[in-house]
Coordinates of C-alpha atoms in Angstrom, one line a residue:
M1473 CA 44.4 5.5 -77.0
E1474 CA 42.4 6.9 -79.1
G1475 CA 41.2 5.3 -82.3
H1476 CA 38.6 6.4 -85.2
G1477 CA 36.5 3.7 -86.8
L1478 CA 38.3 0.8 -87.8
G1479 CA 41.2 1.7 -86.0
K1480 CA 39.0 1.5 -82.7
L1481 CA 37.8 -1.4 -83.9
L1482 CA 40.7 -3.4 -84.4
F1483 CA 42.2 -2.1 -81.0
G1484 CA 38.9 -3.5 -79.1
L1485 CA 39.3 -6.7 -80.8
A1486 CA 43.1 -6.8 -80.0
L1487 CA 42.8 -5.8 -76.3
T1488 CA 39.8 -8.5 -75.9
A1489 CA 42.6 -10.9 -77.5
A1490 CA 45.1 -9.9 -75.4
R1491 CA 43.2 -10.1 -72.1
R1492 CA 41.9 -13.8 -73.2
D1493 CA 45.6 -14.9 -73.8
A1494 CA 47.1 -13.1 -70.9
L1495 CA 48.0 -16.1 -68.9
A1496 CA 49.2 -18.4 -71.7
F1497 CA 51.4 -15.4 -72.8
G1498 CA 52.5 -15.4 -69.3
A1499 CA 53.5 -19.1 -69.1
R1500 CA 55.3 -18.8 -72.7
I1501 CA 57.3 -15.8 -71.3
K1502 CA 58.1 -17.7 -68.3
A1503 CA 59.1 -20.7 -70.0
A1504 CA 61.4 -18.8 -72.4
A1505 CA 63.4 -17.0 -69.6
E1506 CA 63.8 -20.5 -67.9
A1507 CA 65.4 -22.0 -71.2
A1508 CA 67.5 -18.9 -71.7
I1509 CA 68.7 -18.6 -68.3
P1510 CA 71.4 -21.5 -67.6
S1511 CA 70.6 -23.3 -64.4
G1512 CA 73.6 -23.7 -61.8

């Protein structure tokens, strides 16, 4: 992706936040998937 000025700054901040939260995000996805699939 290519950005200019403020867009480039925001993209960098979003990417950093996403990397920092990747494990927690994965855990939330896993929990939601397990809750949505009935066991049995």
